[in-house]
Coordinates of C-alpha atoms in Angstrom, one line a residue:
X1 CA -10.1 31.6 -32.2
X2 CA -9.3 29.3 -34.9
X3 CA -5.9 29.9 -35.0
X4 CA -5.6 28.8 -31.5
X5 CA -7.9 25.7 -31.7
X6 CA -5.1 24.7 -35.4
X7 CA -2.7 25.6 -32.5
X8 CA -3.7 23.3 -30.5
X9 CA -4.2 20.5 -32.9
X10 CA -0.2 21.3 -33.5
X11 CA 1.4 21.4 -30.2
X12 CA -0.1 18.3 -28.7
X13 CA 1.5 15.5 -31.5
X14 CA 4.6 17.8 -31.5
X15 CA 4.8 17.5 -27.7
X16 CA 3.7 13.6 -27.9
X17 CA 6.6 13.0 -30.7
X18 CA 9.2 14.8 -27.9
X19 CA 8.0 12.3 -25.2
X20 CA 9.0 8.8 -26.2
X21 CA 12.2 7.2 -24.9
X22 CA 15.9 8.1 -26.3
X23 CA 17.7 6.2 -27.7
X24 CA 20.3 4.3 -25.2
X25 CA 22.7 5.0 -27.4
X26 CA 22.5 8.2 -28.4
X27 CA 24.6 10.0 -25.6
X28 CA 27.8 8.3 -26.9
X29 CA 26.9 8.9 -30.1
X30 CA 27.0 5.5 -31.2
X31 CA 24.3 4.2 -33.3
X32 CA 22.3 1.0 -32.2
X33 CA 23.9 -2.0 -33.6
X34 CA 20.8 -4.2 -32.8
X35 CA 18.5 -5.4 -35.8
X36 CA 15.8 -6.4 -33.7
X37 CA 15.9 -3.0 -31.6
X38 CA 15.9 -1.2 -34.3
X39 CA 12.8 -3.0 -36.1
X40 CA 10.7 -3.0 -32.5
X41 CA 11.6 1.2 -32.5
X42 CA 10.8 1.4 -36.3
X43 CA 7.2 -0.5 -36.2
X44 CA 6.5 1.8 -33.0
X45 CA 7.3 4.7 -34.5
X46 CA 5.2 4.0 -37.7
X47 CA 1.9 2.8 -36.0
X48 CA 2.8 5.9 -33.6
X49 CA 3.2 8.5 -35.9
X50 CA -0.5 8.1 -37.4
X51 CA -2.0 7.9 -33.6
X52 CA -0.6 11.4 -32.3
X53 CA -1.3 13.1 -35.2
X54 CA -4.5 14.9 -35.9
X55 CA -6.7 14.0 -38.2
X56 CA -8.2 16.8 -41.5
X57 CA -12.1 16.0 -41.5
X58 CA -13.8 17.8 -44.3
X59 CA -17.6 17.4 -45.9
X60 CA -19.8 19.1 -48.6
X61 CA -23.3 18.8 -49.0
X62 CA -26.7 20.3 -49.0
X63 CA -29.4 21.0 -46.3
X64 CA -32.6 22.3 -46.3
X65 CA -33.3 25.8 -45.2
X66 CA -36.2 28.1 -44.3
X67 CA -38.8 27.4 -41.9
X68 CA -40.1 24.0 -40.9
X69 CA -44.6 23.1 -41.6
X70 CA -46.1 20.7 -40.0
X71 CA -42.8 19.0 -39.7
X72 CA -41.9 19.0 -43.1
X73 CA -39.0 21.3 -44.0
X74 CA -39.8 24.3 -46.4
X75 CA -37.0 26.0 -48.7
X76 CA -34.8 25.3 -51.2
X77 CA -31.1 23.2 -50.6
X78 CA -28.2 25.3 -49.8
X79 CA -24.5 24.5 -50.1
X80 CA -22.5 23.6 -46.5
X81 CA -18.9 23.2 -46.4
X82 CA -17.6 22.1 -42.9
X83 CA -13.8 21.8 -42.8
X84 CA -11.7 21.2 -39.5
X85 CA -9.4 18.4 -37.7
X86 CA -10.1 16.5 -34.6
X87 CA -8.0 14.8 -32.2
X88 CA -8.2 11.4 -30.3
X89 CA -6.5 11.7 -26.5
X90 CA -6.9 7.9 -26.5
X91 CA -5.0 7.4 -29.6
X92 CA -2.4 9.7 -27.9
X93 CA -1.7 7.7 -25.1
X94 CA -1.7 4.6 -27.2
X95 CA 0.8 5.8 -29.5
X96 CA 3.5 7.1 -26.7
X97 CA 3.0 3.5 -25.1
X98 CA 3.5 1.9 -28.2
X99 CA 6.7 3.6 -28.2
X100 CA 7.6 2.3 -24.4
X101 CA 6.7 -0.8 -25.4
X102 CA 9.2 -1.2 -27.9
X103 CA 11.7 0.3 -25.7
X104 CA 11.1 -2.6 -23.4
X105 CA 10.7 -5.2 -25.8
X106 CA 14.5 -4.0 -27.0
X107 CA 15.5 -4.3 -23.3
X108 CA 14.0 -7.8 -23.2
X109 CA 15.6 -8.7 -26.7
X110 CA 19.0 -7.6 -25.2
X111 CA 19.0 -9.3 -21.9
X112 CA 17.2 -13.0 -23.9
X113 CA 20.7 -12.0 -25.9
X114 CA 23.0 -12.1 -23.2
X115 CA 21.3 -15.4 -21.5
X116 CA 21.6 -16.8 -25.1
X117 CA 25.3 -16.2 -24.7
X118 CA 25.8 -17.6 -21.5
X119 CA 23.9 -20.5 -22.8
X120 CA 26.4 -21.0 -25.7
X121 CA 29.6 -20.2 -23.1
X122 CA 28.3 -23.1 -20.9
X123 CA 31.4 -24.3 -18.4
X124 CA 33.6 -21.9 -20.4
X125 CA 32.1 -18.9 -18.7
X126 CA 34.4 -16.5 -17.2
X127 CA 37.2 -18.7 -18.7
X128 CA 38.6 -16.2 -21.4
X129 CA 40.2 -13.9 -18.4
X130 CA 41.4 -17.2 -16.4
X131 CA 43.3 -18.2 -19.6
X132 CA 45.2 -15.0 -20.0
X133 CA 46.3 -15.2 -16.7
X134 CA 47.9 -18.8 -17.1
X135 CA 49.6 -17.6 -20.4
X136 CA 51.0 -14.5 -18.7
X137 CA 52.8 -16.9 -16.2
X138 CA 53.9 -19.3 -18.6
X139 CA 55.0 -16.8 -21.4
X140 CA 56.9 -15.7 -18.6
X141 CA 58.8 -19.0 -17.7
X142 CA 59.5 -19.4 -21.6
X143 CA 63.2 -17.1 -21.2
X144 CA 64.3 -19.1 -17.8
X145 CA 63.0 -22.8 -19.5
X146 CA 65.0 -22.2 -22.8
X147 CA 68.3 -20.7 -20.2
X148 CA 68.0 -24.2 -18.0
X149 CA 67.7 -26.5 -21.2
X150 CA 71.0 -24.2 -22.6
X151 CA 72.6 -24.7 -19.7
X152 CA 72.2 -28.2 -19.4
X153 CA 73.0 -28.9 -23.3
X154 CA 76.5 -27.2 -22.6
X155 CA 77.1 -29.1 -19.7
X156 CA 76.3 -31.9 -21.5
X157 CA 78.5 -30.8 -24.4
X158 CA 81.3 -30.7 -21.7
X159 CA 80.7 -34.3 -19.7
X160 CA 79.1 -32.4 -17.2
X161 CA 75.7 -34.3 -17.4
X162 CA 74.1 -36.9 -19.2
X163 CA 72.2 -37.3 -22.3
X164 CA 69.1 -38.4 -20.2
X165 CA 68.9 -35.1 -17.9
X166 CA 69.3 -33.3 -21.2
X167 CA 66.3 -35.3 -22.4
X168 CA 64.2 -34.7 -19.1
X169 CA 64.7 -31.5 -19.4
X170 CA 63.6 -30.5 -23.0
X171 CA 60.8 -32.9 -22.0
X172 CA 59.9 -30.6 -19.6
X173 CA 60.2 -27.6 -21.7
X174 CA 58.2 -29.0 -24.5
X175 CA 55.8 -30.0 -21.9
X176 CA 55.7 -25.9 -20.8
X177 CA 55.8 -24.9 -24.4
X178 CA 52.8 -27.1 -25.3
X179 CA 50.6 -26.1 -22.6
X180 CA 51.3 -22.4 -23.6
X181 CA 50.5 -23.1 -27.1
X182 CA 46.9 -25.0 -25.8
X183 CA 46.4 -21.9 -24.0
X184 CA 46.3 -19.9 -26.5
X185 CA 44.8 -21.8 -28.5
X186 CA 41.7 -21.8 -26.0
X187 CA 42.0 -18.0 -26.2
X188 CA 41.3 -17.7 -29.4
X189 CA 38.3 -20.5 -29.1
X190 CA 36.5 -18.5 -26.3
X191 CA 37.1 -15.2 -27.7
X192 CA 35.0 -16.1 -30.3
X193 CA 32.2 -16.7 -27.9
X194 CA 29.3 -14.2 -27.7
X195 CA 29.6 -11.3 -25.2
X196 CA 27.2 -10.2 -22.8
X197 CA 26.2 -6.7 -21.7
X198 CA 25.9 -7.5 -17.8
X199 CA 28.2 -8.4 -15.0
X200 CA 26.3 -11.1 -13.7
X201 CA 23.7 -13.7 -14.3
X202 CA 21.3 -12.8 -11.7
X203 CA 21.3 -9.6 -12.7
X204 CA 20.9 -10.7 -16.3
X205 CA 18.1 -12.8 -15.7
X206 CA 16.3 -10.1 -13.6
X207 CA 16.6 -7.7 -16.5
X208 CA 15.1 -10.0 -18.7
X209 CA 12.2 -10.8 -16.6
X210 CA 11.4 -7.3 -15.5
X211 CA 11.6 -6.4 -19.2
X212 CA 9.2 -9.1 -20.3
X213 CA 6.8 -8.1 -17.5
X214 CA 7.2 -4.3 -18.5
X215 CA 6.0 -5.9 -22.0
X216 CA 2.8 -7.2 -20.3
X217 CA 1.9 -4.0 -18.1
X218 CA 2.0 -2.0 -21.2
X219 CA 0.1 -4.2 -23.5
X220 CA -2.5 -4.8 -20.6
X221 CA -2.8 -0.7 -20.8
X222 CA -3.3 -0.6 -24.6
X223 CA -5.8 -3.2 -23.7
X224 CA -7.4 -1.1 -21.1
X225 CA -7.6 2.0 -23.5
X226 CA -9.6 0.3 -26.3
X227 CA -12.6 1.2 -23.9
X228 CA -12.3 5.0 -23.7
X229 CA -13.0 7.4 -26.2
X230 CA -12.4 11.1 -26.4
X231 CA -12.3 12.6 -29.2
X232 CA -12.0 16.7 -29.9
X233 CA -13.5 18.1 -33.6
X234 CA -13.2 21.7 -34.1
X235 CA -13.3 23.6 -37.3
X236 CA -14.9 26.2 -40.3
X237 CA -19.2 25.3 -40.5
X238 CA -20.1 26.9 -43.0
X239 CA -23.8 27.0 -44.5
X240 CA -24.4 29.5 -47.6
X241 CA -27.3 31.4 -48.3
X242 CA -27.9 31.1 -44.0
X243 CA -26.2 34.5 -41.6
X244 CA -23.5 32.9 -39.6
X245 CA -22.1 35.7 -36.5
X246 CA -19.0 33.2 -36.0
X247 CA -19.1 30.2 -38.9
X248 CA -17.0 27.8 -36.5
X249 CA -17.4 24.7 -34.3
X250 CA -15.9 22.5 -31.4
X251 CA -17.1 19.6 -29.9
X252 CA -15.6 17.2 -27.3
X253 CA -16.9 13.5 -27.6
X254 CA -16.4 11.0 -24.7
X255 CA -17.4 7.5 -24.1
X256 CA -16.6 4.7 -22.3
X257 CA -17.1 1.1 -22.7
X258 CA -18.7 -1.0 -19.6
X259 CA -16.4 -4.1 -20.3
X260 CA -13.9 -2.1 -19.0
X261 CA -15.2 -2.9 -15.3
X262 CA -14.4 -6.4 -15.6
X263 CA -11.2 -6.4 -18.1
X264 CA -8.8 -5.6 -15.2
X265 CA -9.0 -9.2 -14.1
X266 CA -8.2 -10.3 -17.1
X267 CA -5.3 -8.3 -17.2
X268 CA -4.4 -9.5 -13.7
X269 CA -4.8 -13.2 -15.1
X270 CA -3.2 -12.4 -18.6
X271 CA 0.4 -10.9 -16.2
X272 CA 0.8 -13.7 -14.2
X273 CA 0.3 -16.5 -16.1
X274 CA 2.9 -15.0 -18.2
X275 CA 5.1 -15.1 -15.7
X276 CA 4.3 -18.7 -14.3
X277 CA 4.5 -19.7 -18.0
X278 CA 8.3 -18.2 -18.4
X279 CA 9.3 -20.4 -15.5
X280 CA 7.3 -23.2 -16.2
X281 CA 8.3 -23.8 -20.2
X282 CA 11.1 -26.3 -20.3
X283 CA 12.5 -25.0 -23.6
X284 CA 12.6 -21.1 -22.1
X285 CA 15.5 -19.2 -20.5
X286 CA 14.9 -20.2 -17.2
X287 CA 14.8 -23.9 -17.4
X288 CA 18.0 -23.5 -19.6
X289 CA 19.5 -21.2 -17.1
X290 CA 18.7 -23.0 -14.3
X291 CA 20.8 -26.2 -16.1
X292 CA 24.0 -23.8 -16.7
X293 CA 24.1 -22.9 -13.0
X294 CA 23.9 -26.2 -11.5
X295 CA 26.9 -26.7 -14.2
X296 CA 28.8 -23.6 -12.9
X297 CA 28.0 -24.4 -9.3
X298 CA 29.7 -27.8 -9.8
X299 CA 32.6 -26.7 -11.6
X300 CA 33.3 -23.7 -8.9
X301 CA 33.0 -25.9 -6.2
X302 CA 35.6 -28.6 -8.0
X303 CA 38.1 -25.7 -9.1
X304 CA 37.3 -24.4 -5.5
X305 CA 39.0 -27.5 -4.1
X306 CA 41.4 -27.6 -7.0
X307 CA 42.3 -24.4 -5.7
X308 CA 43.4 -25.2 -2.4
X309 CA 45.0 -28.1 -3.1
X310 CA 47.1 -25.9 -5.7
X311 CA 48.2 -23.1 -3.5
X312 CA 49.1 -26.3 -0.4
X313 CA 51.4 -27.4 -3.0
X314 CA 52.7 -24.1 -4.2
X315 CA 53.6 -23.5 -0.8
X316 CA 55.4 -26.8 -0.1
X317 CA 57.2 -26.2 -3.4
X318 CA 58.2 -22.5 -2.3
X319 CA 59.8 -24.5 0.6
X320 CA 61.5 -27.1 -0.6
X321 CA 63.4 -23.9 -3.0
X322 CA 63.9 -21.7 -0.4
X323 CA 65.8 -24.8 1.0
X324 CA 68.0 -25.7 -1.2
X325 CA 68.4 -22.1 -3.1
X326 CA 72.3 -22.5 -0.9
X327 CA 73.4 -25.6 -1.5
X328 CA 75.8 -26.3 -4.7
X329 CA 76.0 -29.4 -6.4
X330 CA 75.0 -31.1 -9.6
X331 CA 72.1 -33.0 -8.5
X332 CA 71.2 -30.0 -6.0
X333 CA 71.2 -28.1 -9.1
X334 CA 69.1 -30.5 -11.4
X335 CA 66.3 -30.7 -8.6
X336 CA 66.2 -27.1 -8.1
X337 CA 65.6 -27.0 -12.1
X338 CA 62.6 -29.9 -11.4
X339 CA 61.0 -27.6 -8.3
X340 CA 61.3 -24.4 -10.7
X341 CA 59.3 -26.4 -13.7
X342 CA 56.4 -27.6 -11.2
X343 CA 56.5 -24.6 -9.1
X344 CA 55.3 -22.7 -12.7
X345 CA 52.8 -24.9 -13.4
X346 CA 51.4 -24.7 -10.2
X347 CA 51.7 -21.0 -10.3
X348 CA 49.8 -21.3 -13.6
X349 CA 47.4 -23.3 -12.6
X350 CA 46.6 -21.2 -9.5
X351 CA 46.6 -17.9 -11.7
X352 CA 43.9 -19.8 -13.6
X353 CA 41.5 -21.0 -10.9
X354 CA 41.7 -18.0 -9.1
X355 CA 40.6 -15.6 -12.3
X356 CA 37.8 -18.0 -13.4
X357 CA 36.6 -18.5 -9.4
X358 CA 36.5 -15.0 -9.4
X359 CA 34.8 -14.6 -12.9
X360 CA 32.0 -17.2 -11.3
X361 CA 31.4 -15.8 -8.6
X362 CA 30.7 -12.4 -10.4
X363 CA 28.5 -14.1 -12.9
X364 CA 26.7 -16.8 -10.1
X365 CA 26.7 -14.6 -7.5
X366 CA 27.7 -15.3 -3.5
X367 CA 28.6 -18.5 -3.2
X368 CA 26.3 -21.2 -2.1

């Protein structure tokens, strides 16, 4: 009988430690990077460890023995030794949501992260892909500028042409070369930009306010346990001198505070103003967030337009080369050079706005 009651005591923390959450990261077997997450999961585990785990009681002392006169206890003191362990169910449950707390206080921490870094992005959200795309383009014009500027050098070399189309046209190339070289320049600025973990900003901010609210169910629960008890002892009672058949005891304690009846409206309150207060607090996320999207809504709707216009003009330029792609002369030739130079920028310009309208829309949402 003992053996199974110490069994019991066992099983239960064992079974309670097995329970929490896992670790996000452990199926790739990549350790969590975050020091927050890590130090939420850490404190939980600590204060955790000491709630699922039984507790060793123990007492010596002495009693009175023998038969009782007139109410007044006749025999000498004997020795009593009671030994055992008891168990709080309540402390269980508090300890495994501790744990779930922490989990969503790290998913809360992660998701405040990654509005944090759209915060700092600002109008260059969704930028670092556009920008690769106008440097593919013009790191691809590079070979044909430097061939059109050689070709025109040695015609002018020959009396072909004249020193100012030579000069227009390294104008031109320098003008391609520089906006390459600002390109990549803004590469390496918004690379340096934090990242975020999701794909768009509603989904983002939903996170974080689902996580937050998680946080405030579970913490209304702790509250909620604080007004039950129950409690199992069970153990060796032993009393010398005095025949015990079976020198062992169990008892099951329960109680339960009458607060308790009127907390849940607290609670109720406690959840809700929470979450009037997160949208309400001009320095929070949301007011911030809410700025950054009227800034991206603006911007997509200008580079929207931009757009358009672009791709009109591409296609008039694609026309105007298509038309005189057959015809042979010198100035034919020089303006076919002009429409190649303004047809790449508007071809870079176009790869541009249509990678970061794409990137907006993924991050905004469907368009307004």
């Amino acid at each position: 009988m003992r053996a199974g009651i110490l069994g019991l005591f066992v099983a239960i923390p064992l079974v309670a430690a097995g329970a929490g959450p896992s670790d996000p990261h452990a199926s790739d077997g990549v350790a969590s990077s975050e020091g927050y997450c890590e130090f939420v999961r850490g404190v939980a585990k600590a204060e955790s460890a000491i709630l699922v785990a039984p507790a060793l009681i123990g007492s010596v002392g002495a009693i009175n023995s023998g038969t009782v006169t007139q109410g007044i206890p006749v025999g000498e003191p004997v020795l009593r030794i009671t030994l055992g362990a008891e168990y709080d169910g309540v402390h269980l449950y508090q300890g495994m949501a501790l744990r779930r707390k922490a989990e969503a206080e790290c998913r809360r921490y992660l998701a405040l992260s990654d509005l944090q870094a759209l915060l700092r992005a600002g109008a260059d959200l969704g930028s670092a892909a556009a920008l690769r795309a106008r440097e593919e383009v013009l790191a691809q014009a590079v070979p044909q500028a430097e061939a059109i500027l050689a070709k025109v050098a040695e015609e002018v070399a020959s009396g072909r042409s004249t020193i100012e189309e030579l000069n227009a046209v390294r104008s031109r190339v320098d003008s391609l070369l520089s906006s390459l070289s600002e390109t990549q320049v803004d590469i390496l600025r918004v690379s340096r930009l934090p990242k975020t973990r999701g794909d768009s900003l509603p989904a983002i901010l939903e996170a974080y306010r689902e996580a937050d609210d998680e946080v405030e169910r579970i913490s209304g629960s702790l509250r909620r346990a604080e007004a039950w008890g129950l409690t199992v002892r069970a153990g060796w009672d032993k009393i010398f001198t005095v025949e015990q058949k079976i020198p062992v005891f169990a008892l099951l304690s329960v109680s339960f505070n009458l607060g308790s009846i009127w907390q849940g409206e607290g609670n109720r309150q406690a959840r809700e103003g929470r979450s009037r207060w997160l949208g309400e607090d001009v320095m929070g996320a949301d007011e911030r967030i809410s700025e950054l999207v009227a800034t991206l809504q603006a911007v997509r709707r200008d580079e929207r337009f931009r757009h358009a216009q672009t791709l009109t003009l591409l296609a008039d330029l694609d026309q105007q080369a298509r038309a005189v792609e057959v015809m042979e002369s010198s100035a034919i030739r020089r303006y076919r050079d002009y429409l190649w130079f303004e047809r790449t920028n508007a071809r870079a310009t176009s790869a541009f706005l249509s990678s970061h309208l794409e990137a907006l829309d993924a991050f905004l949402g469907p368009r307004e």
